[in-house]
Amino acid sequence: MIFTKIFTKVMCCRCCSQTQQKIWVFGISTMFLICGLLGVLWWPDFVERATFRMLPLKPGGRTYEFWTVPPVPVYLAMYLYNWTNPEQVRVKGVKPNFERVGPYVFREDKVKNNITWYANNTVSFMPQRTWYFEPSMSGGTLEDNVTCPHLPTIAASHMARDFPKLIKIFFNMALNSNGGSLYQTHTANEWIFQGFYDEFLDYAMKLNNSMTGNIKDNHFAWLLNRNGSKDFEGLFTINTGVEDLREMGELKFWNGKNHTGFFEGECGRLNGSTADLFVPNRGPEEWITIYMKDTCRIINLEPSGTEVIEGIEAIRYETKPDTYDSGELNPDMKCYCPPELQPNNCPKHGVTDIRTCSEGAPMFMSHPGFLYADPMYANTTTGTKADPAKDVFYITMEPKLGVPLDVNAAIQISLFIEADRDITLLKGLPSFYAPLFTINSIAKITPEIASQVRLALNLPSIGFYVGIGLLSCGCFVLAAGFYVCLTKKWYEPIEDERTIIPDKQ
């Protein structure tokens, strides 16, 4: 009795006829049921299709906005390795000691220049990165003095190693008389970006012959002329994903070619992402492949587990022990071994010989601290050990939308130094792999961007559960309407609303 009164008071007007009351009740219940069915059956698929239609890279689109001006802050954290005992290494049994110093952290601003769209659903661009030092995030100042091997001397000596005896004698004299040295001490800023005048490079520039190569600058730094450069990284061409979303962000050409030329065969073929865009709707067992100019090669990352970051469930992708292999662990990676070292002198697992993209210098790329590498590399020096927590290369990504949530792209560059009895500066040295620097590209999603990602991921579920609620309301109103019909408890229409008509017994 009480329920009937409340229902009819809420749902119906006393001045309405019974027919009008029935139209109101059954009309509202029908509307609830239709909306509920749409929410349950149609809304999730509609939202998912609409979301995927927004993902391809198009001028003025949402993805384009994030692609041109990344909303997530990115930082470059550089560690340098201070050589503490360069004068003692000729003593038998003394190993070179390197201490990791830093990090020197720089905020990275990245823009894309010369954006050109093509009819075959590709777009080309030239990335420009500018770095700004962040003292509060750093573990040292740019004025820290750091002692490092003198790369120009080591590189030139490596090239001269197989010269005829007489030519090596003249090379040694020129090296000793024109600024050659085993090591030098400069500030962290000079080593990283600023650069310093190098007497030996100046001498080599003046010679400009086949022995010295094409030396373009008499200053030296690890990232010389890199900060703010518009053309250093080259021209990238990627797929927009307009025709096939599974190809969005996939690298097609670099400087107009689909092969780097740094390594033979498949090891030099371009594929994967430039780390700006990733293919969405990725399966749980799929790998991530990225190509960065600094690595001279592609890098594969395998799924290693799940994490929850800012309330978003994601998959963590990591490099593995065979990432920097040259065929020892994985025969398919034999092409990363330089042809002149095949088949029996290839590097042991854990490093990639990058002399082909470092102008012949005996340089190697690996995980920091030679993580996962054959112990022989780390055992040639002392002072630095790998830290698995921070030295692994990983990307934690939400796989449905392809959004990176946490990135730590950690790479170490080392220099192989070996004795040479014909070159004074190298005479009596042990052979060792000198760590030069570690680069960590770090990014983590902000709470503001994470909230947008959560909303995009939850919209299908929100619509589904709202549909369930509407269906429940519709069923309730419909059941109540039938009950009132069966019990004939509709209001009788009256002219004076102040008149109360008693319930019929």
Coordinates of C-alpha atoms in Angstrom, one line a residue:
M1 CA 0.0 0.0 0.0
I2 CA 2.7 2.5 1.1
F3 CA 5.0 1.5 -1.9
T4 CA 2.1 2.0 -4.3
K5 CA 1.4 5.5 -3.0
I6 CA 5.1 6.5 -3.2
F7 CA 5.5 5.1 -6.7
T8 CA 2.4 6.7 -8.1
K9 CA 3.2 10.0 -6.5
V10 CA 6.7 10.1 -7.9
M11 CA 6.0 8.7 -11.4
C12 CA 2.6 10.2 -12.1
C13 CA 0.7 13.5 -11.8
R14 CA -2.7 13.4 -10.0
C15 CA -4.3 15.4 -12.7
C16 CA -3.2 12.9 -15.4
S17 CA -5.6 10.3 -16.7
Q18 CA -4.9 6.6 -16.1
T19 CA -3.9 6.3 -19.7
Q20 CA -1.5 9.1 -19.4
Q21 CA 0.0 7.6 -16.2
K22 CA 0.5 4.3 -18.0
I23 CA 2.2 6.1 -20.9
W24 CA 4.5 7.9 -18.5
V25 CA 5.4 4.8 -16.5
F26 CA 5.8 2.3 -19.4
G27 CA 7.5 5.0 -21.6
I28 CA 10.1 5.8 -19.0
S29 CA 10.7 2.1 -18.3
T30 CA 11.1 1.4 -22.1
M31 CA 13.5 4.4 -22.4
F32 CA 15.6 3.0 -19.5
L33 CA 15.6 -0.5 -21.0
I34 CA 16.7 0.8 -24.5
C35 CA 19.4 3.0 -23.1
G36 CA 20.6 0.2 -20.8
L37 CA 20.8 -2.3 -23.7
L38 CA 22.7 0.3 -25.8
G39 CA 25.1 0.8 -22.8
V40 CA 25.6 -2.9 -22.4
L41 CA 25.6 -4.2 -26.0
W42 CA 26.7 -1.2 -28.1
W43 CA 28.6 1.3 -26.0
P44 CA 31.9 -0.6 -25.2
D45 CA 32.5 -1.5 -28.9
F46 CA 31.5 2.0 -30.0
V47 CA 33.9 3.7 -27.6
E48 CA 36.8 1.3 -28.5
R49 CA 36.3 1.8 -32.2
A50 CA 36.1 5.6 -31.7
T51 CA 39.3 5.5 -29.6
F52 CA 41.2 3.6 -32.2
R53 CA 40.0 5.9 -34.9
M54 CA 41.5 8.8 -33.0
L55 CA 44.9 7.1 -32.5
P56 CA 46.4 7.3 -36.1
L57 CA 48.8 10.1 -36.6
K58 CA 47.0 12.9 -38.6
P59 CA 47.5 16.7 -38.8
G60 CA 45.5 18.3 -36.0
G61 CA 44.6 15.0 -34.3
R62 CA 45.1 14.2 -30.6
T63 CA 48.0 11.9 -31.3
Y64 CA 49.6 14.6 -33.5
E65 CA 49.4 17.0 -30.5
F66 CA 51.2 14.6 -28.2
W67 CA 53.7 13.5 -30.9
T68 CA 54.8 17.1 -31.8
V69 CA 54.9 18.3 -28.2
P70 CA 55.4 15.4 -25.8
P71 CA 53.4 16.0 -22.6
V72 CA 55.6 13.8 -20.4
P73 CA 58.8 15.3 -19.2
V74 CA 61.9 13.5 -20.4
Y75 CA 65.4 13.7 -18.8
L76 CA 68.8 12.8 -19.9
A77 CA 70.9 11.4 -17.0
M78 CA 74.6 11.1 -17.8
Y79 CA 77.2 9.3 -15.7
L80 CA 80.8 9.8 -16.4
Y81 CA 83.6 7.5 -15.3
N82 CA 86.5 9.1 -13.5
W83 CA 89.8 7.3 -14.1
T84 CA 91.5 7.5 -10.7
N85 CA 94.9 5.7 -11.3
P86 CA 96.0 6.4 -14.9
E87 CA 99.7 6.8 -13.8
Q88 CA 99.8 3.4 -12.0
V89 CA 98.3 1.1 -14.7
R90 CA 101.8 0.2 -16.1
V91 CA 102.6 -1.4 -12.8
K92 CA 102.2 -5.1 -13.1
G93 CA 99.0 -6.4 -11.5
V94 CA 97.4 -2.9 -11.2
K95 CA 94.0 -2.7 -12.9
P96 CA 92.6 0.6 -14.1
N97 CA 90.1 2.0 -11.6
F98 CA 87.0 3.8 -12.8
E99 CA 84.5 5.5 -10.5
R100 CA 81.0 6.3 -11.8
V101 CA 80.3 10.0 -11.0
G102 CA 77.0 11.9 -11.5
P103 CA 74.4 11.7 -12.6
Y104 CA 74.4 15.0 -14.5
V105 CA 70.7 15.4 -15.3
F106 CA 69.4 17.5 -18.2
R107 CA 65.7 18.2 -19.0
E108 CA 65.1 17.4 -22.6
D109 CA 62.9 19.5 -25.0
K110 CA 62.2 17.7 -28.2
V111 CA 60.6 19.2 -31.3
K112 CA 60.2 17.8 -34.8
N113 CA 61.2 19.9 -37.8
N114 CA 60.5 19.6 -41.5
I115 CA 57.4 17.5 -41.0
T116 CA 56.2 16.3 -44.4
W117 CA 53.2 14.1 -45.1
Y118 CA 53.0 11.6 -47.9
A119 CA 50.2 10.0 -49.8
N120 CA 51.3 6.5 -48.8
N121 CA 50.4 7.1 -45.1
T122 CA 53.9 8.0 -44.0
V123 CA 55.4 11.2 -42.5
S124 CA 59.0 12.3 -42.3
F125 CA 60.6 14.6 -39.8
M126 CA 63.9 15.7 -38.3
P127 CA 64.1 15.5 -34.5
Q128 CA 65.7 18.4 -32.6
R129 CA 66.7 17.9 -28.9
T130 CA 67.7 20.7 -26.6
W131 CA 69.0 19.9 -23.1
Y132 CA 68.9 22.1 -20.0
F133 CA 70.9 21.2 -16.9
E134 CA 68.9 20.4 -13.7
P135 CA 71.2 21.0 -10.7
S136 CA 68.5 19.9 -8.2
M137 CA 68.2 16.4 -9.8
S138 CA 72.0 15.9 -10.3
G139 CA 74.6 14.2 -8.2
G140 CA 77.3 16.7 -9.1
T141 CA 78.0 20.0 -10.8
L142 CA 79.1 20.7 -14.3
E143 CA 82.4 22.0 -12.9
D144 CA 83.4 18.6 -11.5
N145 CA 86.8 17.6 -12.8
V146 CA 86.8 14.2 -14.5
T147 CA 89.7 12.2 -15.9
C148 CA 88.9 10.1 -19.0
P149 CA 90.9 8.3 -21.7
H150 CA 91.8 10.5 -24.6
L151 CA 89.6 9.1 -27.3
P152 CA 91.4 10.8 -30.3
T153 CA 94.7 9.3 -29.3
I154 CA 93.2 5.8 -28.7
A155 CA 91.2 5.9 -32.0
A156 CA 94.2 7.0 -34.1
S157 CA 96.5 4.5 -32.4
H158 CA 94.0 1.7 -33.2
M159 CA 93.9 2.7 -36.8
A160 CA 97.8 2.7 -36.9
R161 CA 98.1 -0.7 -35.2
D162 CA 98.6 -2.6 -38.5
F163 CA 100.7 0.1 -40.2
P164 CA 104.2 -0.9 -41.4
K165 CA 106.9 -0.5 -38.8
L166 CA 108.5 2.6 -40.4
I167 CA 105.2 4.4 -40.7
K168 CA 104.3 3.6 -37.1
I169 CA 107.6 5.2 -36.0
F170 CA 106.7 8.5 -37.7
F171 CA 103.1 8.2 -36.3
N172 CA 104.4 7.8 -32.8
M173 CA 106.7 10.8 -33.1
A174 CA 103.8 12.9 -34.5
L175 CA 101.5 11.7 -31.7
N176 CA 104.0 12.6 -28.9
S177 CA 104.7 16.0 -30.5
N178 CA 101.2 17.1 -31.2
G179 CA 99.0 16.7 -28.2
G180 CA 98.6 12.9 -28.0
S181 CA 97.9 11.6 -24.5
L182 CA 96.6 8.5 -22.8
Y183 CA 94.1 10.5 -20.7
Q184 CA 93.0 14.1 -20.0
T185 CA 91.2 15.9 -17.2
H186 CA 88.4 18.3 -17.9
T187 CA 85.2 19.5 -16.4
A188 CA 82.0 17.4 -16.7
N189 CA 80.5 20.2 -18.9
E190 CA 83.5 20.1 -21.2
W191 CA 83.3 16.3 -21.6
I192 CA 79.5 16.2 -22.2
F193 CA 78.4 19.2 -24.3
Q194 CA 80.7 22.2 -24.2
G195 CA 83.8 20.6 -25.6
F196 CA 87.5 21.6 -25.2
Y197 CA 90.2 22.5 -27.7
D198 CA 92.2 19.4 -28.6
E199 CA 95.7 19.9 -29.9
F200 CA 95.9 16.5 -31.5
L201 CA 92.6 16.9 -33.3
D202 CA 93.8 20.3 -34.6
Y203 CA 96.9 18.6 -35.9
A204 CA 94.9 15.9 -37.6
M205 CA 92.5 18.4 -39.2
K206 CA 95.5 20.1 -40.8
L207 CA 96.8 16.8 -42.2
N208 CA 93.4 15.8 -43.6
N209 CA 94.6 12.6 -45.2
S210 CA 93.6 8.9 -45.3
M211 CA 95.5 8.2 -42.1
T212 CA 93.6 10.7 -39.9
G213 CA 90.2 10.6 -41.6
N214 CA 87.9 13.5 -42.1
I215 CA 88.3 15.5 -38.9
K216 CA 85.7 18.2 -38.8
D217 CA 86.4 20.0 -35.5
N218 CA 89.4 20.6 -33.3
H219 CA 87.2 20.5 -30.2
F220 CA 86.1 17.4 -28.5
A221 CA 83.1 16.3 -26.3
W222 CA 81.0 13.2 -26.1
L223 CA 78.0 15.1 -27.4
L224 CA 79.8 17.9 -29.2
N225 CA 77.5 20.1 -31.4
R226 CA 74.6 17.9 -30.4
N227 CA 72.7 20.2 -28.1
G228 CA 70.0 22.0 -30.1
S229 CA 71.1 20.6 -33.4
K230 CA 68.4 20.4 -36.1
D231 CA 70.0 17.9 -38.3
F232 CA 72.3 15.7 -36.2
E233 CA 69.9 12.8 -35.9
G234 CA 68.9 12.8 -39.6
L235 CA 65.6 12.4 -41.4
F236 CA 63.1 9.8 -40.1
T237 CA 60.1 8.4 -42.1
I238 CA 57.5 6.6 -40.1
N239 CA 54.0 5.1 -40.8
T240 CA 51.1 7.1 -39.6
G241 CA 48.8 4.1 -39.0
V242 CA 45.9 5.7 -41.0
E243 CA 45.5 2.6 -43.1
D244 CA 46.7 0.0 -40.7
L245 CA 46.9 0.8 -37.0
R246 CA 49.3 -2.1 -36.5
E247 CA 51.9 -0.1 -38.3
M248 CA 51.5 3.2 -36.5
G249 CA 54.9 4.7 -35.6
E250 CA 56.9 1.9 -37.4
L251 CA 60.1 3.2 -38.9
K252 CA 60.3 2.9 -42.7
F253 CA 63.4 5.0 -43.7
W254 CA 66.2 6.8 -42.1
N255 CA 67.9 9.4 -44.3
G256 CA 65.9 7.9 -47.2
K257 CA 67.2 4.4 -46.7
N258 CA 65.7 1.3 -45.1
H259 CA 69.2 0.0 -43.9
T260 CA 71.6 1.7 -41.5
G261 CA 74.7 0.4 -43.2
F262 CA 76.4 0.0 -39.8
F263 CA 75.8 -3.7 -39.7
E264 CA 75.3 -6.4 -42.3
G265 CA 72.1 -8.1 -43.3
E266 CA 69.2 -8.2 -41.0
C267 CA 71.2 -6.5 -38.2
G268 CA 71.3 -3.3 -40.2
R269 CA 67.7 -3.4 -41.4
L270 CA 65.4 -0.6 -40.1
N271 CA 62.3 -1.6 -38.2
G272 CA 60.5 -0.9 -35.0
S273 CA 59.6 2.4 -33.4
T274 CA 61.6 5.6 -33.0
A275 CA 60.3 5.6 -29.3
D276 CA 57.8 8.5 -30.1
L277 CA 54.9 6.3 -31.0
F278 CA 54.1 2.6 -30.3
V279 CA 51.7 0.2 -31.9
P280 CA 48.5 0.0 -29.8
N281 CA 46.5 -3.1 -28.9
R282 CA 49.7 -5.1 -28.3
G283 CA 49.5 -8.7 -27.4
P284 CA 50.9 -9.8 -24.0
E285 CA 53.7 -11.8 -25.6
E286 CA 54.8 -9.3 -28.3
W287 CA 58.2 -7.7 -28.1
I288 CA 59.0 -4.0 -28.5
T289 CA 61.6 -3.0 -31.1
I290 CA 63.0 0.5 -31.1
Y291 CA 65.7 2.3 -33.2
M292 CA 67.6 5.2 -31.9
K293 CA 70.3 7.0 -33.8
D294 CA 72.7 6.9 -30.8
T295 CA 72.6 3.1 -30.7
C296 CA 73.3 2.5 -34.4
R297 CA 71.0 -0.5 -34.3
I298 CA 67.6 -1.8 -33.2
I299 CA 67.1 -2.9 -29.7
N300 CA 64.5 -5.6 -28.7
L301 CA 62.7 -5.5 -25.4
E302 CA 60.8 -8.6 -24.1
P303 CA 57.8 -8.6 -21.8
S304 CA 58.9 -9.5 -18.3
G305 CA 55.8 -9.0 -16.1
T306 CA 53.1 -6.5 -15.2
E307 CA 53.1 -3.4 -13.0
V308 CA 50.5 -0.9 -11.9
I309 CA 51.6 2.7 -12.3
E310 CA 49.3 5.6 -11.4
G311 CA 46.4 3.1 -11.3
I312 CA 47.1 1.8 -14.8
E313 CA 48.0 -1.8 -15.4
A314 CA 50.9 -2.1 -17.7
I315 CA 53.5 -4.5 -19.1
R316 CA 57.2 -4.1 -18.4
Y317 CA 59.5 -4.7 -21.4
E318 CA 63.2 -5.3 -20.8
T319 CA 66.4 -6.0 -22.6
K320 CA 67.8 -9.4 -21.9
P321 CA 71.3 -11.1 -21.6
D322 CA 71.4 -11.7 -25.4
T323 CA 70.4 -8.1 -26.3
Y324 CA 74.0 -7.2 -27.1
D325 CA 75.1 -10.5 -28.5
S326 CA 77.1 -11.2 -31.6
G327 CA 76.2 -14.8 -32.2
E328 CA 77.5 -16.5 -29.1
L329 CA 74.1 -16.9 -27.4
N330 CA 71.9 -16.3 -30.4
P331 CA 73.2 -17.4 -33.9
D332 CA 70.8 -15.0 -35.6
M333 CA 72.8 -12.1 -34.2
K334 CA 76.1 -13.1 -35.8
C335 CA 75.7 -10.1 -38.1
Y336 CA 76.4 -7.7 -35.3
C337 CA 80.0 -9.0 -35.4
P338 CA 82.2 -6.9 -37.7
P339 CA 83.1 -8.8 -40.8
E340 CA 86.9 -8.5 -40.2
L341 CA 86.4 -10.3 -36.8
Q342 CA 84.3 -13.2 -38.1
P343 CA 84.1 -16.1 -37.6
N344 CA 86.3 -16.7 -34.6
N345 CA 87.1 -13.3 -33.1
C346 CA 83.7 -11.9 -32.4
P347 CA 83.0 -10.1 -29.1
K348 CA 81.8 -12.3 -26.3
H349 CA 78.1 -11.8 -25.3
G350 CA 77.1 -8.6 -23.6
V351 CA 78.6 -5.9 -25.9
T352 CA 78.1 -4.7 -29.4
D353 CA 81.1 -3.6 -31.3
I354 CA 80.1 -0.2 -32.7
R355 CA 83.4 0.8 -34.5
T356 CA 81.4 0.9 -37.8
C357 CA 79.4 3.9 -36.5
S358 CA 82.2 5.5 -34.5
E359 CA 84.5 6.2 -37.4
G360 CA 86.7 3.1 -36.6
A361 CA 87.3 3.8 -32.9
P362 CA 87.3 0.6 -30.8
M363 CA 84.1 1.5 -29.0
F364 CA 81.5 -0.9 -27.5
M365 CA 77.9 -0.5 -26.4
S366 CA 76.5 -2.5 -23.5
H367 CA 74.3 -2.3 -20.4
P368 CA 75.8 0.0 -17.7
G369 CA 78.4 -1.8 -15.6
F370 CA 78.5 -4.6 -18.2
L371 CA 75.3 -6.0 -16.8
Y372 CA 74.5 -9.4 -18.3
A373 CA 77.8 -9.4 -20.2
D374 CA 80.6 -12.0 -20.0
P375 CA 82.5 -11.3 -16.8
M376 CA 85.8 -10.8 -18.7
Y377 CA 84.7 -7.2 -19.6
A378 CA 84.1 -6.0 -16.1
N379 CA 87.2 -7.9 -14.8
T380 CA 89.6 -5.8 -16.8
T381 CA 88.9 -2.8 -14.5
T382 CA 87.9 -2.1 -10.9
G383 CA 85.7 0.4 -9.2
T384 CA 82.3 0.0 -10.9
K385 CA 79.7 -2.7 -10.5
A386 CA 76.4 -3.2 -12.3
D387 CA 73.3 -2.3 -10.4
P388 CA 70.4 -4.4 -11.9
A389 CA 67.8 -2.0 -10.4
K390 CA 69.0 1.0 -12.4
D391 CA 71.2 -0.4 -15.2
V392 CA 68.6 -2.3 -17.1
F393 CA 67.0 -0.9 -20.2
Y394 CA 63.2 -1.0 -19.8
I395 CA 59.9 0.5 -21.0
T396 CA 56.7 0.0 -19.0
M397 CA 53.8 0.4 -21.3
E398 CA 50.0 0.3 -21.2
P399 CA 49.5 -2.1 -24.2
K400 CA 46.0 -1.3 -25.3
L401 CA 46.7 2.4 -26.2
G402 CA 50.5 1.9 -26.6
V403 CA 51.3 4.6 -24.0
P404 CA 54.7 4.4 -22.2
L405 CA 54.3 5.0 -18.5
D406 CA 57.9 4.6 -17.2
V407 CA 61.1 4.6 -19.3
N408 CA 64.7 4.0 -18.4
A409 CA 66.8 3.6 -21.6
A410 CA 70.2 2.9 -20.1
I411 CA 73.3 2.5 -22.4
Q412 CA 77.0 2.4 -21.6
I413 CA 79.7 3.3 -24.1
S414 CA 83.2 1.9 -23.5
L415 CA 86.6 2.1 -25.2
F416 CA 88.9 -0.8 -25.7
I417 CA 92.5 0.1 -24.9
E418 CA 95.3 -2.3 -25.6
A419 CA 99.1 -2.2 -25.4
D420 CA 101.2 -1.4 -28.4
R421 CA 105.0 -1.7 -28.0
D422 CA 105.6 0.7 -30.9
I423 CA 103.4 3.5 -29.5
T424 CA 105.0 5.1 -26.4
L425 CA 101.7 6.1 -24.8
L426 CA 100.4 2.6 -25.0
K427 CA 103.5 0.7 -24.2
G428 CA 103.3 -1.6 -21.1
L429 CA 99.6 -1.2 -20.6
P430 CA 97.2 -4.0 -19.8
S431 CA 94.4 -4.5 -22.3
F432 CA 91.1 -3.3 -20.8
Y433 CA 87.6 -2.0 -21.5
A434 CA 87.4 1.6 -20.2
P435 CA 83.9 2.8 -19.4
L436 CA 83.5 6.3 -20.8
F437 CA 79.9 7.3 -20.0
T438 CA 76.4 6.0 -19.4
I439 CA 73.3 7.6 -20.9
N440 CA 69.9 7.1 -19.2
S441 CA 66.9 8.5 -21.0
I442 CA 64.3 8.7 -18.3
A443 CA 60.6 9.5 -18.5
K444 CA 57.6 8.9 -16.2
I445 CA 54.0 9.7 -16.9
T446 CA 52.5 12.6 -14.9
P447 CA 49.3 12.2 -12.7
E448 CA 47.5 14.6 -15.1
I449 CA 48.2 12.5 -18.2
A450 CA 47.6 9.3 -16.3
S451 CA 44.1 10.5 -15.4
Q452 CA 43.4 11.0 -19.1
V453 CA 44.7 7.5 -19.9
R454 CA 42.6 6.0 -17.2
L455 CA 39.5 7.7 -18.5
A456 CA 40.1 6.5 -22.0
L457 CA 40.7 2.9 -20.8
N458 CA 37.6 3.0 -18.5
L459 CA 35.1 4.6 -20.8
P460 CA 33.9 1.2 -22.2
S461 CA 33.4 -0.1 -18.6
I462 CA 31.8 3.1 -17.4
G463 CA 29.2 2.8 -20.3
F464 CA 28.7 -0.9 -19.6
Y465 CA 28.0 -0.4 -15.9
V466 CA 25.8 2.6 -16.5
G467 CA 23.9 0.4 -18.9
I468 CA 23.5 -2.2 -16.2
G469 CA 22.1 0.5 -13.9
L470 CA 19.7 1.7 -16.5
L471 CA 18.5 -1.8 -17.2
S472 CA 17.9 -2.3 -13.5
C473 CA 16.0 0.9 -13.3
G474 CA 14.0 0.0 -16.3
C475 CA 13.1 -3.4 -15.0
F476 CA 12.1 -1.9 -11.6
V477 CA 9.9 0.7 -13.2
L478 CA 8.3 -1.8 -15.6
A479 CA 7.7 -4.3 -12.7
A480 CA 6.2 -1.5 -10.6
G481 CA 4.0 -0.5 -13.5
F482 CA 2.6 -4.0 -14.0
Y483 CA 2.0 -4.2 -10.3
V484 CA 0.0 -1.0 -10.2
C485 CA -1.9 -2.2 -13.2
L486 CA -2.7 -5.6 -11.6
T487 CA -3.7 -4.0 -8.3
K488 CA -5.5 -1.1 -10.0
K489 CA -3.8 1.5 -7.8
W490 CA -3.6 4.2 -10.4
Y491 CA -4.6 7.7 -9.2
E492 CA -8.1 8.7 -10.2
P493 CA -7.9 12.1 -12.0
I494 CA -9.5 14.9 -9.9
E495 CA -10.1 18.5 -10.6
D496 CA -9.1 19.8 -7.1
E497 CA -5.6 18.6 -6.1
R498 CA -6.3 19.4 -2.5
T499 CA -9.0 16.8 -2.4
I500 CA -7.7 13.5 -1.1
I501 CA -9.4 10.4 -2.3
P502 CA -9.3 7.6 0.2
D503 CA -8.0 4.2 -0.9
K504 CA -10.6 1.8 -2.0
Q505 CA -11.1 -1.1 0.3

